Coordinates of C-alpha atoms in Angstrom, one line a residue:
X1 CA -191.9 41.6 -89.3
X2 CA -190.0 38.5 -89.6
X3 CA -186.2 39.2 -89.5
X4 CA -182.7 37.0 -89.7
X5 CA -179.6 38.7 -88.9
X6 CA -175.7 37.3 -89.7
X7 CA -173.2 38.6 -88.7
X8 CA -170.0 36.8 -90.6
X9 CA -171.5 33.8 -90.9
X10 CA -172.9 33.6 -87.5
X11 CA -176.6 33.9 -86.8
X12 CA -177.6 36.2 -84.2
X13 CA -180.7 36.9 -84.7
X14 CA -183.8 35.0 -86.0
X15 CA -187.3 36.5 -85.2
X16 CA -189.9 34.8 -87.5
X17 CA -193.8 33.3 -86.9
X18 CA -194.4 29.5 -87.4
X19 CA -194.9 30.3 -90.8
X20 CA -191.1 30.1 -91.3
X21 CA -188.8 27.0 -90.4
X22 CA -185.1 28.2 -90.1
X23 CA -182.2 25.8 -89.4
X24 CA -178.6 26.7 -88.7
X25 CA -175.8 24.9 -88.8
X26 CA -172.4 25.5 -88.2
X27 CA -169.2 23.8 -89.8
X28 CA -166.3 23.0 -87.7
X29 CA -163.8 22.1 -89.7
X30 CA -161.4 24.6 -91.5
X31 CA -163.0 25.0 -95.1
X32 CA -166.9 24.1 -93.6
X33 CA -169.2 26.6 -94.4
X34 CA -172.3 27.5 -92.7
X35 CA -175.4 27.6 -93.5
X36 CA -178.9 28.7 -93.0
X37 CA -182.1 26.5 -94.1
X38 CA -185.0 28.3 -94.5
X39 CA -188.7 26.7 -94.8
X40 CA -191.5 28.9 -96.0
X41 CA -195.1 27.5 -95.6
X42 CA -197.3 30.5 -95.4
X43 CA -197.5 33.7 -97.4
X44 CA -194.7 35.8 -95.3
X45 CA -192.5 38.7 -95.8
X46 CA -188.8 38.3 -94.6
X47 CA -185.8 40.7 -93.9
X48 CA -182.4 39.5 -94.1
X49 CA -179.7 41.3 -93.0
X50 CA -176.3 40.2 -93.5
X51 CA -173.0 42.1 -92.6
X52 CA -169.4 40.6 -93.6
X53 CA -166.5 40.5 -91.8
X54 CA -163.0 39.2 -93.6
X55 CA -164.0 36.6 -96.2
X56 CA -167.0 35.7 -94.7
X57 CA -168.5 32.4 -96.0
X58 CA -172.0 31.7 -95.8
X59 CA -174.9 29.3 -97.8
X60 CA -178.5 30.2 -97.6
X61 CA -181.0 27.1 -98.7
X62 CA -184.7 28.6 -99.1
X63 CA -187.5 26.3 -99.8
X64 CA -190.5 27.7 -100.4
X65 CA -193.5 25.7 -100.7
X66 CA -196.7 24.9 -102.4
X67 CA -199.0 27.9 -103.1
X68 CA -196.7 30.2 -101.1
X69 CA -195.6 33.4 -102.0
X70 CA -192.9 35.2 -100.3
X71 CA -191.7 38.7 -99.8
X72 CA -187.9 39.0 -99.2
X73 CA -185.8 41.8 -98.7
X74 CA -182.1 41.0 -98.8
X75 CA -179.5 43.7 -97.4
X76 CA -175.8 43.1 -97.4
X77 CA -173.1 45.2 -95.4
X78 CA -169.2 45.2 -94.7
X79 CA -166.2 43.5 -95.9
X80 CA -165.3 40.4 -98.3
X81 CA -167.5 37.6 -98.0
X82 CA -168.5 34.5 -100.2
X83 CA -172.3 33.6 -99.9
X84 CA -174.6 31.2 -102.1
X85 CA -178.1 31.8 -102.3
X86 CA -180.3 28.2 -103.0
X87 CA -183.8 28.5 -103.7
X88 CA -186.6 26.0 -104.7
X89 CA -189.6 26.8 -105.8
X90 CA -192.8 24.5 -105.3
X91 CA -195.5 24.3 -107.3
X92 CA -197.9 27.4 -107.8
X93 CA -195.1 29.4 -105.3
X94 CA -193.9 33.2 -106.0
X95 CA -191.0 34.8 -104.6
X96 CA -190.6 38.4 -104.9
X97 CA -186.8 39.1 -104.2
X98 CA -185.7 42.8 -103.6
X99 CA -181.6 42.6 -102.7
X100 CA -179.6 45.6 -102.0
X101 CA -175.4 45.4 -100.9
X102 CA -172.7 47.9 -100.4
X103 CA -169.5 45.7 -99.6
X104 CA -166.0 45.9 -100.4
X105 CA -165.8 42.9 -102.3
X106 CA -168.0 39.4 -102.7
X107 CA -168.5 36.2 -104.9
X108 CA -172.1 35.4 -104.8
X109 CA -173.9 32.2 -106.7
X110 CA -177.8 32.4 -106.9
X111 CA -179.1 29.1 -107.7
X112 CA -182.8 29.3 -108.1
X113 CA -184.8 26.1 -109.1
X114 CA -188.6 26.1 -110.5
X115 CA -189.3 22.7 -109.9
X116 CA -193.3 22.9 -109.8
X117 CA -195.7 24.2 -112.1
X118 CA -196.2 27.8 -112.0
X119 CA -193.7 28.8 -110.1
X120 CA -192.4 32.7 -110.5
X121 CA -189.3 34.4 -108.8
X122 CA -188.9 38.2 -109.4
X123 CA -185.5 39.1 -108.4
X124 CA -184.3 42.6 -108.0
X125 CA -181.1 43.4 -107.5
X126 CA -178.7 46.5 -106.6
X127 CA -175.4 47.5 -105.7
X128 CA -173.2 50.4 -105.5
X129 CA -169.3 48.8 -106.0
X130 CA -166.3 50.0 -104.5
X131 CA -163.9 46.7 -105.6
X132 CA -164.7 43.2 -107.6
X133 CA -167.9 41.9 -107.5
X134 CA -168.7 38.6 -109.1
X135 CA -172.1 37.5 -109.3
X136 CA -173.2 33.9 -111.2
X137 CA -176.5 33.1 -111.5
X138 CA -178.3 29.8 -112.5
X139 CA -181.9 29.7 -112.9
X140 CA -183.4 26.0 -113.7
X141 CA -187.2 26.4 -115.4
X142 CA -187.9 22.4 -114.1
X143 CA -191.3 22.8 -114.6
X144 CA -194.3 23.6 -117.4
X145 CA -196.0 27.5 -117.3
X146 CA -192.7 29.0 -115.0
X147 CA -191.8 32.8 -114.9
X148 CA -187.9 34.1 -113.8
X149 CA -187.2 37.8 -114.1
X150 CA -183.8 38.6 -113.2
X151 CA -183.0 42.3 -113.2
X152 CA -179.3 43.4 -112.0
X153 CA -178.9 47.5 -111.2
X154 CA -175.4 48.3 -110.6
X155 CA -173.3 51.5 -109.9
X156 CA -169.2 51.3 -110.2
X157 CA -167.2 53.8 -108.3
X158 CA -163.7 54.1 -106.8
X159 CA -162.2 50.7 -107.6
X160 CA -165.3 49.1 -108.2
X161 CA -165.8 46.4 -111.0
X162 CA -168.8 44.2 -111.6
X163 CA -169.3 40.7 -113.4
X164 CA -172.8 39.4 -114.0
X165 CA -172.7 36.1 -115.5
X166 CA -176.9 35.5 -115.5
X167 CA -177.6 31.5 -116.8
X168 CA -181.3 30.5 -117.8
X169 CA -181.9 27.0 -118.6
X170 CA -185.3 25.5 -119.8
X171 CA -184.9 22.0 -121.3
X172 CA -187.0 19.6 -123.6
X173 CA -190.4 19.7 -123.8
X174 CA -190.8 21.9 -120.5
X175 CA -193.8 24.4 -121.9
X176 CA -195.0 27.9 -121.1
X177 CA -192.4 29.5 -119.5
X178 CA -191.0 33.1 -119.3
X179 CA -187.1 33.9 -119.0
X180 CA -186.3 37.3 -118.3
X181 CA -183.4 38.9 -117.6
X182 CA -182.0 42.4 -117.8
X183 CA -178.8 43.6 -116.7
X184 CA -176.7 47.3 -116.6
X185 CA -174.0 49.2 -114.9
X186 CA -173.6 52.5 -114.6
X187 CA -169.4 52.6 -115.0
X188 CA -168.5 55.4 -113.3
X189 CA -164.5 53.7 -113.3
X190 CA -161.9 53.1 -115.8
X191 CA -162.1 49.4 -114.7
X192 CA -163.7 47.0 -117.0
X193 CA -167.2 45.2 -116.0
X194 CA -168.3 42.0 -117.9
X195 CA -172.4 41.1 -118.6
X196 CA -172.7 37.5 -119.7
X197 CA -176.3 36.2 -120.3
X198 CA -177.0 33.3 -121.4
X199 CA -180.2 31.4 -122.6
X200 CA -180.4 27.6 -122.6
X201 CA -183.7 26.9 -124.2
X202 CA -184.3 23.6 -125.4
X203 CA -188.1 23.9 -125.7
X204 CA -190.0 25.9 -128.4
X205 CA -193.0 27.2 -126.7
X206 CA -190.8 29.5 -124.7
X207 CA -190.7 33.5 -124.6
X208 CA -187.3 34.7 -123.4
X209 CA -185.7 37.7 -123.9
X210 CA -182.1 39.3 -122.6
X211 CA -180.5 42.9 -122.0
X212 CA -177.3 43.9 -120.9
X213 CA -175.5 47.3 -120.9
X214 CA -172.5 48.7 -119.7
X215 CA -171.5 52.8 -119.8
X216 CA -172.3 56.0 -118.4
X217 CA -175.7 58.0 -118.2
X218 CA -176.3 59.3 -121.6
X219 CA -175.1 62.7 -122.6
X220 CA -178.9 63.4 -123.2
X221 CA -180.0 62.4 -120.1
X222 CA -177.2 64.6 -118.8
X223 CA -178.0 67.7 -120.8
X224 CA -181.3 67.6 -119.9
X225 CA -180.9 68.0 -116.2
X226 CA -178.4 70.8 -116.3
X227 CA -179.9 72.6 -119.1
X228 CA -183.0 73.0 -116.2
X229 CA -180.1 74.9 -114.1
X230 CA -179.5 71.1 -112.4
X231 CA -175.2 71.3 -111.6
X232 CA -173.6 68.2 -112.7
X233 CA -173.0 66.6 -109.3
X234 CA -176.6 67.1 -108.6
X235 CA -177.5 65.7 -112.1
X236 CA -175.6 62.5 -111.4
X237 CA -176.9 61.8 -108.3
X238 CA -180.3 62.1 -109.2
X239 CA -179.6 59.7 -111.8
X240 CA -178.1 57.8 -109.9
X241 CA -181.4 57.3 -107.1
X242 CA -183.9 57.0 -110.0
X243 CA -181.4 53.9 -111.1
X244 CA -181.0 52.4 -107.5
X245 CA -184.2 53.0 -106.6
X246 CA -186.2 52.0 -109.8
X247 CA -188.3 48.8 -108.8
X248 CA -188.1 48.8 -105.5
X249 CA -191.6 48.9 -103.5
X250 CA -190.4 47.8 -99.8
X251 CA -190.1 51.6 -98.0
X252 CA -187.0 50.3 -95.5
X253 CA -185.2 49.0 -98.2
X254 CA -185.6 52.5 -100.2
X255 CA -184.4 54.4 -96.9
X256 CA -181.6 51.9 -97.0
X257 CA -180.4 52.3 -100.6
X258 CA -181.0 56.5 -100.0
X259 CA -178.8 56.4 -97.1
X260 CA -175.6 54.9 -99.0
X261 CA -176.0 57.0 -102.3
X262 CA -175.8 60.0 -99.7
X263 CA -172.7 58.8 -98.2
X264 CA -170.8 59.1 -101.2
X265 CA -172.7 61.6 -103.3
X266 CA -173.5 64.5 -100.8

């Protein structure tokens, strides 16, 4: 399996075939920021792990090329940290993100650009918040017959506050494409989470479509599960993993996600 590993925003580990090109480079001077430039050129699958230290800063750039598709699991760990995620798409490419993170606090900007015809990125996303989490994504549909699905999962506990602001843009006479994007959080705070989508659409030959919901599990879905002799602590959590879990395919990243709802919901 091909793997990356940073640890703050120093990369320790890179294990990956020749189908993967992988740059680092490291800023020296007192606001530089490093970053790590990925090259895909073969169908691959690719684990990242991250773990943040105190305000960690950190830029990803993933290109991934013609005809390529590419499996990526994303798991971040630890502290404060603020990380940008680039990709670009090539013609005909698919990405299939699945992105799980349990951290104290972040700032993360996903910047995903379908520049070639065809293009597709699936991106899955959860995370279980303990303090502010700000996420703002852009996704630019540059080219004819292009596909984005953004889906955002999110649990608030403790101090935990979340703020999705998703952006799809598909200008002028740009054809065919589909802009997904569906966002909730379970609130389990008194602190107040924001959803923001937003559809640019300039074109009419377009389907596009938007959710976003804050709030608890329903009382229904609640009543259900303890009518069936189901305790509410039990009933939440098992919520709770059908939520987290919902989408995800990749078994490590499932083991991952079931290990941190049993740290706080034993």
């Amino acid at each position: 399996m091909n793997k990356i590993k940073v640890v703050d925003d120093i990369l320790e580990v890179a294990n990956v075939s020749k189908n993967i090109h992988i740059e680092y480079y490291r800023k020296e001077c007192i606001f530089g920021i490093n970053e790590v430039k990925i090259v895909v050129t073969k169908d691959s699958d690719l684990d990242i792990e991250i773990k943040l230290k105190e305000e960690t800063k950190l830029n990803f750039n993933i290109n991934v090329k013609e005809n390529v598709n590419l499996n990526l699991n994303v798991v971040t760990k630890g502290k404060n940290g603020k990380v940008q995620y680039r990709y670009n798409l090539e013609e005909n490419s698919f990405v299939n993100v699945f992105k799980f993170q349990n951290v104290k606090s972040i700032k993360e900007m996903i910047i995903a650009k379908l520049s070639g015809d065809n293009a597709r990125i699936d991106y899955n996303f959860k995370t279980i918040s303990n303090k502010k989490e700000t996420y703002d994504y852009h996704i630019f549909h540059d080219a004819k017959n292009t596909i984005s699905n953004i889906k955002n999962n999110g649990v608030c506990i403790k101090d935990g506050l979340i703020i999705y602001q998703v952006s799809s843009f598909v200008p002028k006479d740009i054809t065919g494409c589909v802009v997904n994007q569906s966002n909730r959080i379970i609130n389990l705070t008194n602190n107040k989470s924001e959803i923001m989508p937003n559809l640019y659409i300039d074109s009419s030959d377009v389907e596009a479509s938007h959710s976003a919901l804050i709030g608890k599990f329903s009382d229904d879905e609640m009543f259900y599960l303890q009518s069936r002799g189901i305790d509410y602590n039990s009933a939440l959590k098992l919520l709770i993993t059908g939520f987290l879990n919902s989408d995800i395919d990749d078994k490590k990243m499932l083991k991952e996600i079931n290990k941190n709802i049993e740290k706080y919901w034993r």
